[in-house]
């Protein structure tokens, strides 16, 4: 039997990345106990990892075999400095925001860079691929031409090695530079020639990067090799809303000054791109499965904790608890022989390599 080519696709969603990292960590921990090993190298289970925004940060950690607990810690300890000011909710706070947001964004960029450096170090895309042989594709938007940009390891046959020298830190800053929420990212050319590019968040065009992953997988594999793409979101809001005819004329306050428009885009892209990928998969001439990691319907009580710039401890705990609930449900599905997607997830984690044991804490 030919081993399937496995892809992990991670959606964007700001601080809701706490959910994504916790979910994967908990599912993997359950399988590690079953296999009697200390931890699973989640990234090593995949041939290709694609990510957008917060998903790009998690993708980078996974590709480098950095424990996801460190990513959760990054969000919880540094979130308030990264998203120093929430989007305004009324005209009074919006007036104050006009004066302060620019300075706040500058401080947030410095805070995120420092936090990423502490977790990811100086690793580059090219160096990571050489060490780990895990392909990566991280989405962004390049501002000088207003075009999509995908940071890639040199995994394609026709690669020009354009991105080899970019650090994971710079890639993460670029993919997560959400307009209004965060500063744009000025990233120096890695060849040292003195030039730079300015990037915005990849979620503007591929918050769900599943098609990026599927297309690269088709490019990387020989005809006939099965492709399994596993997708994970960031705990979307409870689906839909009933809008009265008297509430159609929404202005800035009603859209929470752009915040609700961003959330709407995240939800719509998750649904649309998953469906497009599944339709395309039928015409690849091979076994091609698109699997979104299962989750329970998001409870209405969680709705107050799902803003992508919500850095409160209450919201972090709500996301963590929901991730644990969904991970436990996923592990239950893996135990059902008649659950096809559950069995794919089960095989994924059963065959994943063991991760390096975390160093023991030194006594002070």
C-alpha positions as a Python dict, from the first residue, in 0.01 Angstrom:
ca = {
    (1, 'X'): (0, 0, 0),
    (2, 'X'): (130, 346, -93),
    (3, 'X'): (176, 574, 207),
    (4, 'X'): (-55, 877, 175),
    (5, 'X'): (91, 1224, 142),
    (6, 'X'): (-37, 1407, 448),
    (7, 'X'): (-107, 1780, 469),
    (8, 'X'): (-203, 1990, 771),
    (9, 'X'): (-394, 2313, 699),
    (10, 'X'): (-436, 2564, 983),
    (11, 'X'): (-680, 2856, 962),
    (12, 'X'): (-620, 3207, 1092),
    (13, 'X'): (-804, 3366, 1382),
    (14, 'X'): (-583, 3580, 1604),
    (15, 'X'): (-598, 3497, 1973),
    (16, 'X'): (-826, 3207, 1889),
    (17, 'X'): (-508, 3023, 1798),
    (18, 'X'): (-511, 2926, 2166),
    (19, 'X'): (-790, 2686, 2071),
    (20, 'X'): (-599, 2535, 1777),
    (21, 'X'): (-279, 2474, 1971),
    (22, 'X'): (-461, 2329, 2272),
    (23, 'X'): (-674, 2101, 2054),
    (24, 'X'): (-379, 1945, 1869),
    (25, 'X'): (-176, 1918, 2187),
    (26, 'X'): (-452, 1733, 2371),
    (27, 'X'): (-528, 1491, 2087),
    (28, 'X'): (-158, 1412, 2055),
    (29, 'X'): (-117, 1368, 2431),
    (30, 'X'): (-389, 1103, 2434),
    (31, 'X'): (-217, 903, 2162),
    (32, 'X'): (121, 946, 2332),
    (33, 'X'): (-22, 781, 2643),
    (34, 'X'): (-169, 500, 2434),
    (35, 'X'): (170, 444, 2270),
    (36, 'X'): (359, 478, 2600),
    (37, 'X'): (585, 757, 2473),
    (38, 'X'): (654, 1096, 2630),
    (39, 'X'): (522, 1305, 2341),
    (40, 'X'): (434, 1295, 1972),
    (41, 'X'): (612, 1500, 1708),
    (42, 'X'): (290, 1632, 1552),
    (43, 'X'): (466, 1818, 1273),
    (44, 'X'): (660, 1505, 1178),
    (45, 'X'): (331, 1331, 1096),
    (46, 'X'): (288, 1557, 791),
    (47, 'X'): (471, 1598, 462),
    (48, 'X'): (341, 1955, 423),
    (49, 'X'): (205, 2210, 670),
    (50, 'X'): (22, 2521, 549),
    (51, 'X'): (-100, 2803, 768),
    (52, 'X'): (-240, 3153, 773),
    (53, 'X'): (-195, 3420, 1039),
    (54, 'X'): (-217, 3255, 1382),
    (55, 'X'): (-224, 2926, 1191),
    (56, 'X'): (111, 3021, 1040),
    (57, 'X'): (258, 3069, 1387),
    (58, 'X'): (134, 2727, 1497),
    (59, 'X'): (252, 2572, 1169),
    (60, 'X'): (602, 2709, 1228),
    (61, 'X'): (615, 2565, 1578),
    (62, 'X'): (495, 2225, 1456),
    (63, 'X'): (742, 2213, 1169),
    (64, 'X'): (1024, 2289, 1413),
    (65, 'X'): (895, 2032, 1669),
    (66, 'X'): (839, 2301, 1931),
    (67, 'X'): (585, 2188, 2195),
    (68, 'X'): (250, 2355, 2144),
    (69, 'X'): (235, 2435, 2513),
    (70, 'X'): (493, 2705, 2435),
    (71, 'X'): (260, 2855, 2174),
    (72, 'X'): (-31, 2859, 2418),
    (73, 'X'): (200, 3024, 2671),
    (74, 'X'): (295, 3287, 2411),
    (75, 'X'): (-69, 3379, 2358),
    (76, 'X'): (-157, 3386, 2727),
    (77, 'X'): (150, 3574, 2850),
    (78, 'X'): (203, 3815, 2560),
    (79, 'X'): (-142, 3857, 2407),
    (80, 'X'): (-218, 4175, 2600),
    (81, 'X'): (103, 4337, 2472),
    (82, 'X'): (50, 4216, 2114),
    (83, 'X'): (-314, 4333, 2098),
    (84, 'X'): (-270, 4629, 2331),
    (85, 'X'): (-594, 4798, 2225),
    (86, 'X'): (-911, 4613, 2130),
    (87, 'X'): (-1105, 4751, 1839),
    (88, 'X'): (-1342, 5026, 1953),
    (89, 'X'): (-1705, 4942, 2015),
    (90, 'X'): (-1861, 5290, 2012),
    (91, 'X'): (-1795, 5640, 1883),
    (92, 'X'): (-1639, 5759, 2208),
    (93, 'X'): (-1380, 5482, 2216),
    (94, 'X'): (-1328, 5523, 1840),
    (95, 'X'): (-1236, 5889, 1890),
    (96, 'X'): (-975, 5794, 2147),
    (97, 'X'): (-854, 5516, 1920),
    (98, 'X'): (-775, 5762, 1641),
    (99, 'X'): (-504, 5914, 1859),
    (100, 'X'): (-360, 5601, 2013),
    (101, 'X'): (-389, 5309, 1771),
    (102, 'X'): (-79, 5385, 1565),
    (103, 'X'): (150, 5394, 1868),
    (104, 'X'): (-23, 5090, 2012),
    (105, 'X'): (34, 4892, 1690),
    (106, 'X'): (405, 4977, 1695),
    (107, 'X'): (439, 4848, 2050),
    (108, 'X'): (239, 4538, 1959),
    (109, 'X'): (473, 4458, 1670),
    (110, 'X'): (775, 4474, 1901),
    (111, 'X'): (602, 4255, 2157),
    (112, 'X'): (511, 3989, 1901),
    (113, 'X'): (858, 3987, 1748),
    (114, 'X'): (1020, 3936, 2087),
    (115, 'X'): (773, 3662, 2183),
    (116, 'X'): (828, 3482, 1852),
    (117, 'X'): (1205, 3507, 1883),
    (118, 'X'): (1188, 3347, 2226),
    (119, 'X'): (990, 3051, 2087),
    (120, 'X'): (1120, 3007, 1731),
    (121, 'X'): (1476, 3134, 1762),
    (122, 'X'): (1668, 3212, 1443),
    (123, 'X'): (1550, 2917, 1231),
    (124, 'X'): (1495, 2991, 861),
    (125, 'X'): (1263, 2825, 612),
    (126, 'X'): (1554, 2679, 418),
    (127, 'X'): (1733, 2557, 729),
    (128, 'X'): (1419, 2403, 870),
    (129, 'X'): (1349, 2210, 550),
    (130, 'X'): (1707, 2084, 541),
    (131, 'X'): (1684, 1965, 902),
    (132, 'X'): (1331, 1827, 912),
    (133, 'X'): (1224, 1763, 550),
    (134, 'X'): (879, 1904, 632),
    (135, 'X'): (745, 2134, 361),
    (136, 'X'): (579, 2460, 465),
    (137, 'X'): (358, 2715, 288),
    (138, 'X'): (252, 3028, 479),
    (139, 'X'): (22, 3286, 321),
    (140, 'X'): (52, 3666, 318),
    (141, 'X'): (-24, 3969, 99),
    (142, 'X'): (259, 4175, -54),
    (143, 'X'): (166, 4543, -43),
    (144, 'X'): (373, 4694, -325),
    (145, 'X'): (169, 4499, -582),
    (146, 'X'): (-137, 4406, -373),
    (147, 'X'): (-80, 4041, -459),
    (148, 'X'): (-87, 3716, -272),
    (149, 'X'): (247, 3582, -149),
    (150, 'X'): (313, 3234, -15),
    (151, 'X'): (631, 3184, 186),
    (152, 'X'): (756, 2836, 98),
    (153, 'X'): (1030, 2597, 189),
    (154, 'X'): (1219, 2472, -121),
    (155, 'X'): (991, 2170, -166),
    (156, 'X'): (875, 2214, -527),
    (157, 'X'): (1075, 2087, -824),
    (158, 'X'): (1082, 2430, -989),
    (159, 'X'): (1171, 2623, -671),
    (160, 'X'): (1388, 2931, -710),
    (161, 'X'): (1474, 2924, -337),
    (162, 'X'): (1332, 3276, -301),
    (163, 'X'): (1224, 3227, 58),
    (164, 'X'): (1502, 3006, 199),
    (165, 'X'): (1664, 3285, 399),
    (166, 'X'): (1350, 3422, 563),
    (167, 'X'): (1336, 3350, 935),
    (168, 'X'): (1031, 3182, 1082),
    (169, 'X'): (989, 3493, 1297),
    (170, 'X'): (967, 3722, 994),
    (171, 'X'): (731, 3483, 816),
    (172, 'X'): (502, 3477, 1119),
    (173, 'X'): (504, 3855, 1145),
    (174, 'X'): (410, 3881, 777),
    (175, 'X'): (128, 3627, 776),
    (176, 'X'): (-32, 3771, 1091),
    (177, 'X'): (-16, 4143, 1004),
    (178, 'X'): (-393, 4190, 1013),
    (179, 'X'): (-495, 4542, 902),
    (180, 'X'): (-626, 4758, 1188),
    (181, 'X'): (-553, 4486, 1443),
    (182, 'X'): (-177, 4484, 1391),
    (183, 'X'): (96, 4681, 1220),
    (184, 'X'): (196, 4590, 867),
    (185, 'X'): (517, 4388, 855),
    (186, 'X'): (827, 4533, 687),
    (187, 'X'): (1050, 4232, 619),
    (188, 'X'): (1408, 4277, 497),
    (189, 'X'): (1519, 4083, 192),
    (190, 'X'): (1714, 3784, 324),
    (191, 'X'): (1999, 3832, 75),
    (192, 'X'): (2116, 4135, 273),
    (193, 'X'): (2088, 4374, -20),
    (194, 'X'): (1911, 4639, 185),
    (195, 'X'): (1565, 4610, 32),
    (196, 'X'): (1245, 4507, 201),
    (197, 'X'): (885, 4408, 135),
    (198, 'X'): (577, 4509, 331),
    (199, 'X'): (321, 4239, 406),
    (200, 'X'): (-33, 4212, 536),
    (201, 'X'): (-220, 3916, 680),
    (202, 'X'): (-272, 3616, 452),
    (203, 'X'): (-626, 3590, 584),
    (204, 'X'): (-723, 3865, 341),
    (205, 'X'): (-729, 3599, 69),
    (206, 'X'): (-670, 3257, 226),
    (207, 'X'): (-773, 3251, 590),
    (208, 'X'): (-847, 2885, 524),
    (209, 'X'): (-537, 2779, 323),
    (210, 'X'): (-660, 2431, 232),
    (211, 'X'): (-639, 2494, -144),
    (212, 'X'): (-279, 2614, -107),
    (213, 'X'): (-202, 2284, 61),
    (214, 'X'): (-389, 2070, -190),
    (215, 'X'): (-229, 2237, -493),
    (216, 'X'): (123, 2199, -353),
    (217, 'X'): (49, 1837, -259),
    (218, 'X'): (-52, 1764, -618),
    (219, 'X'): (270, 1929, -738),
    (220, 'X'): (486, 1732, -495),
    (221, 'X'): (348, 1382, -547),
    (222, 'X'): (367, 1122, -818),
    (223, 'X'): (41, 1032, -997),
    (224, 'X'): (-173, 793, -799),
    (225, 'X'): (-31, 862, -455),
    (226, 'X'): (-313, 921, -205),
    (227, 'X'): (-341, 1268, -51),
    (228, 'X'): (-497, 1329, 290),
    (229, 'X'): (-549, 1693, 391),
    (230, 'X'): (-636, 1758, 756),
    (231, 'X'): (-784, 2101, 837),
    (232, 'X'): (-829, 2276, 1170),
    (233, 'X'): (-997, 2607, 1246),
    (234, 'X'): (-996, 2842, 1543),
    (235, 'X'): (-1333, 2776, 1706),
    (236, 'X'): (-1573, 2971, 1482),
    (237, 'X'): (-1862, 3169, 1620),
    (238, 'X'): (-2201, 2996, 1652),
    (239, 'X'): (-2317, 2972, 1294),
    (240, 'X'): (-2526, 3248, 1142),
    (241, 'X'): (-2741, 3532, 1265),
    (242, 'X'): (-3097, 3647, 1214),
    (243, 'X'): (-3093, 4002, 1078),
    (244, 'X'): (-3413, 4205, 1098),
    (245, 'X'): (-3513, 4418, 801),
    (246, 'X'): (-3482, 4719, 1028),
    (247, 'X'): (-3115, 4638, 1097),
    (248, 'X'): (-2978, 4623, 743),
    (249, 'X'): (-2812, 4964, 738),
    (250, 'X'): (-2512, 4881, 950),
    (251, 'X'): (-2251, 5147, 1003),
    (252, 'X'): (-1911, 5135, 1169),
    (253, 'X'): (-2041, 5085, 1525),
    (254, 'X'): (-2272, 4802, 1419),
    (255, 'X'): (-1981, 4625, 1249),
    (256, 'X'): (-1769, 4686, 1560),
    (257, 'X'): (-1545, 4908, 1348),
    (258, 'X'): (-1446, 4616, 1125),
    (259, 'X'): (-1422, 4345, 1387),
    (260, 'X'): (-1743, 4166, 1295),
    (261, 'X'): (-1657, 4189, 925),
    (262, 'X'): (-1330, 4008, 996),
    (263, 'X'): (-1510, 3735, 1189),
    (264, 'X'): (-1764, 3697, 909),
    (265, 'X'): (-1483, 3654, 658),
    (266, 'X'): (-1316, 3387, 872),
    (267, 'X'): (-1636, 3184, 900),
    (268, 'X'): (-1729, 3219, 533),
    (269, 'X'): (-1382, 3121, 411),
    (270, 'X'): (-1371, 2810, 630),
    (271, 'X'): (-1694, 2686, 474),
    (272, 'X'): (-1626, 2795, 116),
    (273, 'X'): (-1268, 2676, 80),
    (274, 'X'): (-1339, 2340, 243),
    (275, 'X'): (-1618, 2281, -8),
    (276, 'X'): (-1407, 2392, -303),
    (277, 'X'): (-1127, 2160, -192),
    (278, 'X'): (-1366, 1866, -160),
    (279, 'X'): (-1508, 1932, -507),
    (280, 'X'): (-1158, 1956, -655),
    (281, 'X'): (-1049, 1640, -474),
    (282, 'X'): (-1303, 1435, -672),
    (283, 'X'): (-1123, 1520, -996),
    (284, 'X'): (-761, 1448, -901),
    (285, 'X'): (-760, 1094, -1039),
    (286, 'X'): (-652, 945, -708),
    (287, 'X'): (-767, 898, -350),
    (288, 'X'): (-785, 1252, -214),
    (289, 'X'): (-953, 1316, 119),
    (290, 'X'): (-1024, 1652, 286),
    (291, 'X'): (-1080, 1601, 658),
    (292, 'X'): (-1168, 1884, 896),
    (293, 'X'): (-1085, 1786, 1251),
    (294, 'X'): (-1421, 1734, 1422),
    (295, 'X'): (-1563, 1968, 1683),
    (296, 'X'): (-1884, 2016, 1874),
    (297, 'X'): (-2111, 2307, 1773),
    (298, 'X'): (-1972, 2619, 1938),
    (299, 'X'): (-2193, 2698, 2239),
    (300, 'X'): (-2359, 3039, 2246),
    (301, 'X'): (-2196, 3108, 2583),
    (302, 'X'): (-1859, 3120, 2405),
    (303, 'X'): (-1965, 3401, 2174),
    (304, 'X'): (-1835, 3673, 2406),
    (305, 'X'): (-1485, 3520, 2397),
    (306, 'X'): (-1425, 3488, 2023),
    (307, 'X'): (-1301, 3831, 1915),
    (308, 'X'): (-965, 3777, 1749),
    (309, 'X'): (-809, 4047, 1969),
    (310, 'X'): (-967, 3929, 2297),
    (311, 'X'): (-676, 3880, 2537),
    (312, 'X'): (-861, 3832, 2866),
    (313, 'X'): (-778, 3532, 3081),
    (314, 'X'): (-1147, 3440, 3085),
    (315, 'X'): (-1146, 3411, 2706),
    (316, 'X'): (-824, 3209, 2704),
    (317, 'X'): (-973, 2964, 2952),
    (318, 'X'): (-1297, 2943, 2754),
    (319, 'X'): (-1104, 2857, 2437),
    (320, 'X'): (-887, 2604, 2620),
    (321, 'X'): (-1188, 2433, 2773),
    (322, 'X'): (-1367, 2416, 2438),
    (323, 'X'): (-1053, 2276, 2273),
    (324, 'X'): (-1030, 2005, 2537),
    (325, 'X'): (-1396, 1916, 2488),
    (326, 'X'): (-1354, 1893, 2112),
    (327, 'X'): (-1027, 1700, 2139),
    (328, 'X'): (-1187, 1445, 2370),
    (329, 'X'): (-1475, 1406, 2125),
    (330, 'X'): (-1221, 1355, 1846),
    (331, 'X'): (-1039, 1089, 2044),
    (332, 'X'): (-1372, 911, 2096),
    (333, 'X'): (-1436, 914, 1720),
    (334, 'X'): (-1093, 761, 1668),
    (335, 'X'): (-1205, 461, 1871),
    (336, 'X'): (-1497, 381, 1640),
    (337, 'X'): (-1402, 137, 1362),
    (338, 'X'): (-1701, 249, 1153),
    (339, 'X'): (-1605, 619, 1161),
    (340, 'X'): (-1402, 671, 842),
    (341, 'X'): (-1264, 1015, 927),
    (342, 'X'): (-1199, 907, 1284),
    (343, 'X'): (-989, 619, 1153),
    (344, 'X'): (-788, 853, 929),
    (345, 'X'): (-710, 1070, 1232),
    (346, 'X'): (-632, 760, 1439),
    (347, 'X'): (-385, 632, 1178),
    (348, 'X'): (-229, 977, 1153),
    (349, 'X'): (-142, 995, 1523),
    (350, 'X'): (-60, 625, 1563),
    (351, 'X'): (201, 656, 1288),
    (352, 'X'): (338, 995, 1393),
    (353, 'X'): (701, 992, 1511),
    (354, 'X'): (785, 1029, 1876),
    (355, 'X'): (894, 1378, 1974),
    (356, 'X'): (1213, 1464, 2154),
    (357, 'X'): (1164, 1453, 2528),
    (358, 'X'): (1145, 1798, 2680),
    (359, 'X'): (1447, 1874, 2899),
    (360, 'X'): (1389, 1829, 3268),
    (361, 'X'): (1352, 2146, 3470),
    (362, 'X'): (1667, 2236, 3658),
    (363, 'X'): (1649, 2281, 4030),
    (364, 'X'): (1731, 2630, 4144),
}
